[in-house]
GROMACS .gro file of C-alpha atoms in nm:
model
  362
    1MET     CA    1   0.431   1.188  -0.571
    2ASN     CA    2   0.756   1.094  -0.735
    3GLY     CA    3   1.032   1.032  -0.488
    4SER     CA    4   1.315   1.059  -0.735
    5ARG     CA    5   1.373   1.145  -1.095
    6PRO     CA    6   1.388   0.859  -1.346
    7SER     CA    7   1.735   0.745  -1.431
    8SER     CA    8   1.855   0.570  -1.739
    9GLY     CA    9   1.670   0.256  -1.639
   10ALA     CA   10   1.343   0.438  -1.697
   11SER     CA   11   1.399   0.467  -2.072
   12GLY     CA   12   1.168   0.265  -2.290
   13PRO     CA   13   0.796   0.271  -2.370
   14PHE     CA   14   0.583   0.384  -2.074
   15GLY     CA   15   0.884   0.370  -1.842
   16PHE     CA   16   0.933  -0.007  -1.882
   17GLY     CA   17   1.299   0.022  -1.980
   18PHE     CA   18   1.390  -0.166  -1.661
   19MET     CA   19   1.245  -0.485  -1.817
   20GLY     CA   20   1.569  -0.514  -2.012
   21VAL     CA   21   1.764  -0.567  -1.688
   22LYS     CA   22   1.755  -0.907  -1.516
   23TRP     CA   23   1.670  -0.836  -1.151
   24PRO     CA   24   1.422  -0.549  -1.207
   25ARG     CA   25   1.243  -0.770  -1.461
   26ILE     CA   26   1.231  -1.062  -1.215
   27PHE     CA   27   1.094  -0.839  -0.936
   28PHE     CA   28   0.817  -0.703  -1.159
   29LEU     CA   29   0.724  -1.049  -1.289
   30ILE     CA   30   0.699  -1.184  -0.932
   31ALA     CA   31   0.450  -0.909  -0.846
   32LEU     CA   32   0.258  -0.964  -1.171
   33VAL     CA   33   0.230  -1.345  -1.145
   34GLN     CA   34   0.135  -1.317  -0.778
   35ALA     CA   35  -0.145  -1.072  -0.863
   36ILE     CA   36  -0.283  -1.288  -1.146
   37ILE     CA   37  -0.292  -1.613  -0.944
   38CYS     CA   38  -0.432  -1.461  -0.624
   39LEU     CA   39  -0.699  -1.260  -0.806
   40ALA     CA   40  -0.802  -1.571  -1.001
   41PHE     CA   41  -0.849  -1.761  -0.673
   42GLU     CA   42  -1.044  -1.471  -0.520
   43CYS     CA   43  -1.270  -1.449  -0.826
   44TYR     CA   44  -1.347  -1.822  -0.802
   45VAL     CA   45  -1.435  -1.788  -0.433
   46PHE     CA   46  -1.652  -1.486  -0.515
   47TRP     CA   47  -1.835  -1.676  -0.792
   48LYS     CA   48  -1.888  -1.979  -0.569
   49PHE     CA   49  -2.012  -1.758  -0.288
   50GLN     CA   50  -2.254  -1.550  -0.494
   51THR     CA   51  -2.408  -1.848  -0.676
   52SER     CA   52  -2.472  -2.024  -0.344
   53LEU     CA   53  -2.673  -1.740  -0.189
   54THR     CA   54  -3.049  -1.714  -0.192
   55ASP     CA   55  -3.214  -1.406  -0.341
   56GLN     CA   56  -3.201  -1.129  -0.084
   57ASP     CA   57  -3.530  -0.990   0.043
   58THR     CA   58  -3.545  -0.612   0.038
   59GLN     CA   59  -3.655  -0.611   0.402
   60GLU     CA   60  -3.343  -0.802   0.502
   61THR     CA   61  -3.112  -0.519   0.402
   62THR     CA   62  -3.178  -0.346   0.732
   63ASP     CA   63  -3.080  -0.657   0.929
   64ALA     CA   64  -2.707  -0.643   1.004
   65ASN     CA   65  -2.704  -1.008   1.107
   66THR     CA   66  -2.817  -1.114   0.758
   67ASP     CA   67  -2.671  -0.845   0.535
   68SER     CA   68  -2.322  -0.804   0.680
   69PRO     CA   69  -2.204  -1.164   0.611
   70ARG     CA   70  -2.333  -1.132   0.252
   71ARG     CA   71  -2.098  -0.841   0.194
   72ILE     CA   72  -1.778  -1.000   0.319
   73ILE     CA   73  -1.668  -1.167  -0.009
   74PRO     CA   74  -1.742  -0.859  -0.226
   75THR     CA   75  -1.544  -0.658   0.029
   76PHE     CA   76  -1.240  -0.882   0.005
   77LEU     CA   77  -1.257  -0.904  -0.375
   78THR     CA   78  -1.286  -0.526  -0.413
   79LEU     CA   79  -0.993  -0.471  -0.180
   80PHE     CA   80  -0.771  -0.730  -0.348
   81ILE     CA   81  -0.837  -0.593  -0.697
   82PHE     CA   82  -0.739  -0.247  -0.576
   83GLY     CA   83  -0.449  -0.377  -0.365
   84PHE     CA   84  -0.275  -0.587  -0.628
   85LEU     CA   85  -0.322  -0.331  -0.906
   86TYR     CA   86  -0.193  -0.052  -0.683
   87GLU     CA   87   0.104  -0.264  -0.579
   88LEU     CA   88   0.191  -0.321  -0.946
   89VAL     CA   89   0.188   0.055  -1.003
   90VAL     CA   90   0.412   0.113  -0.699
   91VAL     CA   91   0.650  -0.162  -0.816
   92TRP     CA   92   0.666  -0.007  -1.164
   93ASP     CA   93   0.733   0.335  -1.014
   94ALA     CA   94   1.005   0.201  -0.781
   95LEU     CA   95   1.188   0.014  -1.059
   96ARG     CA   96   1.151   0.301  -1.304
   97ALA     CA   97   1.306   0.544  -1.055
   98LYS     CA   98   1.553   0.289  -0.911
   99ASN     CA   99   1.418   0.366  -0.565
  100THR     CA  100   1.548   0.105  -0.322
  101ILE     CA  101   1.346   0.247  -0.033
  102GLN     CA  102   1.022   0.196  -0.224
  103VAL     CA  103   1.125  -0.158  -0.324
  104ILE     CA  104   1.174  -0.244   0.043
  105GLY     CA  105   0.837  -0.084   0.117
  106VAL     CA  106   0.671  -0.311  -0.141
  107CYS     CA  107   0.815  -0.617   0.036
  108ILE     CA  108   0.674  -0.497   0.369
  109ALA     CA  109   0.336  -0.416   0.211
  110ASN     CA  110   0.328  -0.763   0.055
  111LEU     CA  111   0.389  -0.912   0.399
  112ALA     CA  112   0.096  -0.707   0.533
  113LEU     CA  113  -0.125  -0.842   0.251
  114MET     CA  114  -0.021  -1.195   0.347
  115VAL     CA  115  -0.138  -1.135   0.705
  116TYR     CA  116  -0.462  -0.987   0.573
  117THR     CA  117  -0.533  -1.288   0.351
  118ALA     CA  118  -0.468  -1.518   0.646
  119ILE     CA  119  -0.726  -1.321   0.846
  120GLN     CA  120  -0.987  -1.355   0.571
  121VAL     CA  121  -0.984  -1.738   0.595
  122GLU     CA  122  -1.135  -1.737   0.944
  123GLN     CA  123  -1.367  -1.446   0.867
  124ILE     CA  124  -1.514  -1.615   0.559
  125GLU     CA  125  -1.564  -1.940   0.749
  126GLU     CA  126  -1.747  -1.746   1.020
  127ALA     CA  127  -1.958  -1.561   0.760
  128LEU     CA  128  -2.059  -1.887   0.591
  129GLY     CA  129  -2.165  -2.027   0.927
  130GLN     CA  130  -2.383  -1.721   0.991
  131LEU     CA  131  -2.540  -1.742   0.645
  132LYS     CA  132  -2.618  -2.109   0.695
  133ASP     CA  133  -2.784  -2.036   1.031
  134ASN     CA  134  -2.983  -1.751   0.874
  135GLY     CA  135  -3.106  -1.971   0.588
  136SER     CA  136  -2.930  -1.754   0.329
  137LEU     CA  137  -2.773  -2.046   0.139
  138LYS     CA  138  -2.961  -2.215  -0.144
  139ASN     CA  139  -2.844  -2.560  -0.039
  140PRO     CA  140  -2.750  -2.570   0.332
  141GLN     CA  141  -2.644  -2.933   0.293
  142ASP     CA  142  -2.378  -2.839   0.039
  143ASN     CA  143  -2.040  -2.803   0.211
  144MET     CA  144  -1.928  -2.491   0.029
  145TRP     CA  145  -1.654  -2.426   0.285
  146ALA     CA  146  -1.477  -2.746   0.178
  147ASP     CA  147  -1.478  -2.620  -0.183
  148VAL     CA  148  -1.335  -2.274  -0.118
  149LYS     CA  149  -1.102  -2.345   0.176
  150PRO     CA  150  -0.808  -2.479  -0.035
  151TYR     CA  151  -0.809  -2.163  -0.246
  152LEU     CA  152  -0.834  -1.934   0.056
  153VAL     CA  153  -0.548  -2.114   0.232
  154ALA     CA  154  -0.337  -2.112  -0.085
  155ILE     CA  155  -0.352  -1.732  -0.122
  156PRO     CA  156  -0.149  -1.642   0.192
  157CYS     CA  157   0.090  -1.928   0.112
  158ILE     CA  158   0.150  -1.783  -0.235
  159LEU     CA  159   0.195  -1.436  -0.089
  160GLY     CA  160   0.440  -1.571   0.168
  161PHE     CA  161   0.649  -1.744  -0.099
  162CYS     CA  162   0.641  -1.436  -0.323
  163THR     CA  163   0.739  -1.212  -0.031
  164ILE     CA  164   1.049  -1.426   0.029
  165ALA     CA  165   1.129  -1.415  -0.344
  166MET     CA  166   1.075  -1.037  -0.346
  167ALA     CA  167   1.304  -0.991  -0.045
  168PHE     CA  168   1.583  -1.187  -0.215
  169THR     CA  169   1.533  -0.996  -0.540
  170ALA     CA  170   1.525  -0.667  -0.347
  171TRP     CA  171   1.871  -0.747  -0.213
  172LYS     CA  172   1.992  -0.801  -0.569
  173LEU     CA  173   1.828  -0.474  -0.675
  174TYR     CA  174   2.003  -0.303  -0.385
  175GLN     CA  175   2.333  -0.412  -0.536
  176VAL     CA  176   2.232  -0.329  -0.894
  177PHE     CA  177   2.110   0.021  -0.808
  178ALA     CA  178   2.419   0.084  -0.592
  179TRP     CA  179   2.635   0.036  -0.900
  180ASP     CA  180   2.509   0.366  -1.037
  181ILE     CA  181   2.624   0.540  -0.719
  182LEU     CA  182   2.973   0.396  -0.758
  183LYS     CA  183   3.001   0.592  -1.085
  184THR     CA  184   2.953   0.920  -0.898
  185ILE     CA  185   3.257   1.139  -0.825
  186GLY     CA  186   3.271   1.343  -0.504
  187ALA     CA  187   2.927   1.254  -0.362
  188ASP     CA  188   2.803   1.472  -0.076
  189TYR     CA  189   2.718   1.242   0.217
  190ARG     CA  190   2.498   1.495   0.399
  191MET     CA  191   2.303   1.580   0.085
  192LYS     CA  192   2.246   1.213   0.007
  193LYS     CA  193   2.123   1.158   0.361
  194ARG     CA  194   1.875   1.444   0.322
  195PHE     CA  195   1.753   1.293  -0.003
  196LEU     CA  196   1.723   0.954   0.166
  197HIS     CA  197   1.483   1.103   0.421
  198TYR     CA  198   1.294   1.269   0.135
  199GLN     CA  199   1.256   0.936  -0.045
  200ILE     CA  200   1.139   0.763   0.273
  201TYR     CA  201   0.878   1.035   0.324
  202ILE     CA  202   0.747   1.012  -0.034
  203ALA     CA  203   0.731   0.631  -0.012
  204LEU     CA  204   0.536   0.657   0.315
  205LEU     CA  205   0.283   0.886   0.146
  206LYS     CA  206   0.223   0.624  -0.124
  207PHE     CA  207   0.163   0.347   0.129
  208ASP     CA  208  -0.048   0.580   0.347
  209PHE     CA  209  -0.278   0.619   0.048
  210PHE     CA  210  -0.308   0.242  -0.003
  211PHE     CA  211  -0.390   0.153   0.356
  212PHE     CA  212  -0.625   0.449   0.405
  213LEU     CA  213  -0.819   0.367   0.090
  214GLY     CA  214  -0.813  -0.004   0.176
  215PHE     CA  215  -0.973   0.069   0.511
  216THR     CA  216  -1.226   0.302   0.350
  217VAL     CA  217  -1.325   0.047   0.083
  218GLN     CA  218  -1.400  -0.212   0.351
  219PHE     CA  219  -1.598   0.037   0.554
  220LEU     CA  220  -1.808   0.160   0.261
  221VAL     CA  221  -1.890  -0.191   0.137
  222ILE     CA  222  -1.979  -0.338   0.475
  223VAL     CA  223  -2.186  -0.048   0.615
  224THR     CA  224  -2.555  -0.097   0.541
  225LEU     CA  225  -2.695   0.243   0.643
  226LYS     CA  226  -2.623   0.452   0.334
  227THR     CA  227  -2.801   0.755   0.479
  228ASP     CA  228  -2.589   0.758   0.791
  229THR     CA  229  -2.387   1.079   0.843
  230GLU     CA  230  -2.072   0.877   0.911
  231PHE     CA  231  -2.110   0.707   0.573
  232GLY     CA  232  -2.120   1.043   0.393
  233LEU     CA  233  -1.822   1.175   0.586
  234THR     CA  234  -1.623   0.863   0.497
  235ILE     CA  235  -1.689   0.918   0.125
  236ALA     CA  236  -1.592   1.285   0.156
  237ALA     CA  237  -1.267   1.188   0.329
  238VAL     CA  238  -1.137   1.007   0.018
  239PRO     CA  239  -1.080   1.309  -0.215
  240ILE     CA  240  -0.968   1.520   0.081
  241THR     CA  241  -0.704   1.262   0.174
  242ILE     CA  242  -0.578   1.239  -0.185
  243ALA     CA  243  -0.545   1.618  -0.196
  244ILE     CA  244  -0.358   1.626   0.137
  245LEU     CA  245  -0.109   1.359   0.026
  246LEU     CA  246  -0.043   1.534  -0.306
  247LEU     CA  247   0.005   1.868  -0.131
  248ALA     CA  248   0.232   1.703   0.126
  249ALA     CA  249   0.464   1.583  -0.152
  250TRP     CA  250   0.454   1.920  -0.328
  251PHE     CA  251   0.519   2.127  -0.011
  252THR     CA  252   0.817   1.903   0.068
  253ARG     CA  253   0.958   1.947  -0.281
  254ILE     CA  254   0.933   2.327  -0.275
  255GLU     CA  255   1.030   2.342   0.096
  256ASN     CA  256   0.724   2.533   0.214
  257LYS     CA  257   0.724   2.528   0.594
  258ILE     CA  258   0.379   2.684   0.634
  259GLY     CA  259   0.226   2.425   0.403
  260MET     CA  260   0.408   2.146   0.585
  261SER     CA  261   0.280   2.272   0.919
  262ILE     CA  262  -0.076   2.258   0.785
  263VAL     CA  263  -0.011   1.907   0.655
  264ILE     CA  264   0.109   1.795   0.999
  265VAL     CA  265  -0.215   1.925   1.150
  266CYS     CA  266  -0.403   1.719   0.889
  267TYR     CA  267  -0.196   1.414   0.983
  268LEU     CA  268  -0.295   1.459   1.346
  269GLY     CA  269  -0.658   1.486   1.234
  270GLY     CA  270  -0.619   1.162   1.036
  271LEU     CA  271  -0.464   0.994   1.339
  272THR     CA  272  -0.762   1.100   1.549
  273TYR     CA  273  -1.000   0.976   1.279
  274PHE     CA  274  -0.852   0.625   1.272
  275LEU     CA  275  -0.839   0.602   1.650
  276TYR     CA  276  -1.209   0.695   1.654
  277LYS     CA  277  -1.288   0.432   1.388
  278LEU     CA  278  -1.093   0.169   1.580
  279VAL     CA  279  -1.293   0.238   1.895
  280ARG     CA  280  -1.622   0.247   1.704
  281ILE     CA  281  -1.562  -0.101   1.558
  282TYR     CA  282  -1.577  -0.245   1.909
  283GLN     CA  283  -1.852  -0.027   2.058
  284PRO     CA  284  -2.154  -0.238   2.170
  285HIS     CA  285  -2.414  -0.049   1.961
  286THR     CA  286  -2.208  -0.075   1.637
  287GLU     CA  287  -2.013  -0.397   1.694
  288GLN     CA  288  -2.263  -0.617   1.508
  289GLN     CA  289  -2.244  -0.398   1.199
  290TYR     CA  290  -1.867  -0.454   1.165
  291ARG     CA  291  -1.857  -0.812   1.289
  292ALA     CA  292  -1.800  -0.970   0.946
  293VAL     CA  293  -1.481  -0.772   0.878
  294ARG     CA  294  -1.387  -0.661   1.229
  295LYS     CA  295  -1.045  -0.828   1.230
  296SER     CA  296  -0.944  -0.702   0.887
  297LEU     CA  297  -1.065  -0.349   0.964
  298THR     CA  298  -0.868  -0.359   1.288
  299ALA     CA  299  -0.553  -0.474   1.105
  300PHE     CA  300  -0.583  -0.196   0.847
  301ALA     CA  301  -0.659   0.068   1.112
  302VAL     CA  302  -0.359  -0.031   1.326
  303ILE     CA  303  -0.122  -0.039   1.026
  304THR     CA  304  -0.250   0.300   0.907
  305ILE     CA  305  -0.206   0.451   1.255
  306ILE     CA  306   0.156   0.327   1.264
  307LEU     CA  307   0.218   0.464   0.914
  308ILE     CA  308   0.075   0.805   1.005
  309ILE     CA  309   0.303   0.826   1.310
  310CYS     CA  310   0.605   0.735   1.094
  311THR     CA  311   0.494   0.987   0.831
  312ILE     CA  312   0.471   1.266   1.090
  313ALA     CA  313   0.820   1.184   1.218
  314ASN     CA  314   0.970   1.187   0.867
  315CYS     CA  315   0.778   1.502   0.782
  316ILE     CA  316   0.946   1.681   1.073
  317ILE     CA  317   1.289   1.549   0.965
  318CYS     CA  318   1.230   1.676   0.610
  319MET     CA  319   1.128   2.017   0.745
  320ARG     CA  320   1.453   2.037   0.942
  321ASN     CA  321   1.642   1.975   0.617
  322PHE     CA  322   1.478   2.271   0.444
  323GLY     CA  323   1.720   2.537   0.323
  324ALA     CA  324   2.017   2.298   0.297
  325GLY     CA  325   2.023   2.284  -0.084
  326LEU     CA  326   1.817   1.973  -0.157
  327LYS     CA  327   1.549   2.174  -0.339
  328ASN     CA  328   1.798   2.279  -0.605
  329HIS     CA  329   1.890   1.918  -0.678
  330LEU     CA  330   1.523   1.818  -0.701
  331ARG     CA  331   1.463   2.095  -0.954
  332LYS     CA  332   1.752   1.995  -1.181
  333PRO     CA  333   1.656   1.917  -1.540
  334SER     CA  334   1.646   1.547  -1.620
  335ARG     CA  335   1.951   1.565  -1.849
  336ASP     CA  336   2.159   1.715  -1.568
  337VAL     CA  337   2.051   1.438  -1.333
  338GLU     CA  338   2.152   1.181  -1.594
  339LYS     CA  339   2.499   1.333  -1.600
  340ASN     CA  340   2.512   1.330  -1.219
  341PRO     CA  341   2.307   1.035  -1.086
  342ASP     CA  342   2.425   1.110  -0.733
  343LEU     CA  343   2.078   1.208  -0.616
  344ASN     CA  344   1.889   0.980  -0.851
  345SER     CA  345   1.942   0.636  -0.702
  346ILE     CA  346   1.986   0.683  -0.331
  347ASN     CA  347   1.972   0.359  -0.138
  348LEU     CA  348   2.081   0.223   0.197
  349GLN     CA  349   2.437   0.166   0.082
  350ASP     CA  350   2.472   0.537   0.009
  351VAL     CA  351   2.431   0.637   0.372
  352LYS     CA  352   2.784   0.525   0.453
  353PRO     CA  353   3.058   0.792   0.486
  354GLN     CA  354   3.249   0.849   0.166
  355ILE     CA  355   3.606   0.732   0.121
  356ALA     CA  356   3.855   1.014   0.099
  357SER     CA  357   4.001   0.895  -0.231
  358ARG     CA  358   3.816   0.927  -0.559
  359MET     CA  359   3.786   0.678  -0.836
  360THR     CA  360   3.604   0.653  -1.167
  361ILE     CA  361   3.446   0.331  -1.290
  362ASP     CA  362   3.395   0.321  -1.663
   0.00000   0.00000   0.00000
């Protein structure tokens, strides 16, 4: 799901040519350092948590009151490992392709992760209280919460600081990437606007994948009834969703209206699925099962619902742009795009009407 072709900044081993430029390098290093520090803190909390638990009786696995709190730390750790690694891939892809829209999306996603880590502080404190009441801690007198709280509080603080740093760097990247556009002669405003919508749509697909899979990971880890039909359907939804998102990007690129119409129907099905999950989290007969991660599941479900709605809207806009010539630009060979970077580095500055005069910047 590549929103734009790589430009000259993508040269270098494994597409890391952007590391030779100041602001792209700074943006990537912010994301990398953030991931290393936060994952180190999460791993310490996980180790402290697991070593403080008593051995679990096989009969207890059917008791949601006992088993659900035990799963909360593994759930968070699994999600953070996936989240930070996926964010690094998205950052690499955005910088490689000089995609300003995707860079802005990373900043917003980082802000969402900050909110999520703030939610986990209260949820872990609540889970530790339940485990203490259930006699699941080896030493109930040991104040484990006092040991892990500083690390849990530090994580959203680090994310908040890094989000601010990312936003500032994104503004600098906006200016750096816009410089390529200034070298273009006779840019077509309408065509660039169509490509802007295309880039937004592709970026939304990438973040749809993250939040859908993030929700699914939490659901699969926290649910105790592995034989439940809903559990099997949730697992089956993962490869189906990946296929839908890949097809959505491909149908948009080749401008296939029938395929796009089918994709929209799938989006509506996904919207219904998440609304159903959101209701199920708070239903009386299933509420206890989701209690340990109810707030985080709710946050992910709401964000995913909003993203799906935005994706449907942009999908319709892209369909309306079919037949206007964008497909030919997307199919240009890479060397032709290098000669004419007009459609390679679209960003917010490009959506302004073009000046009548022409100029060349060497």
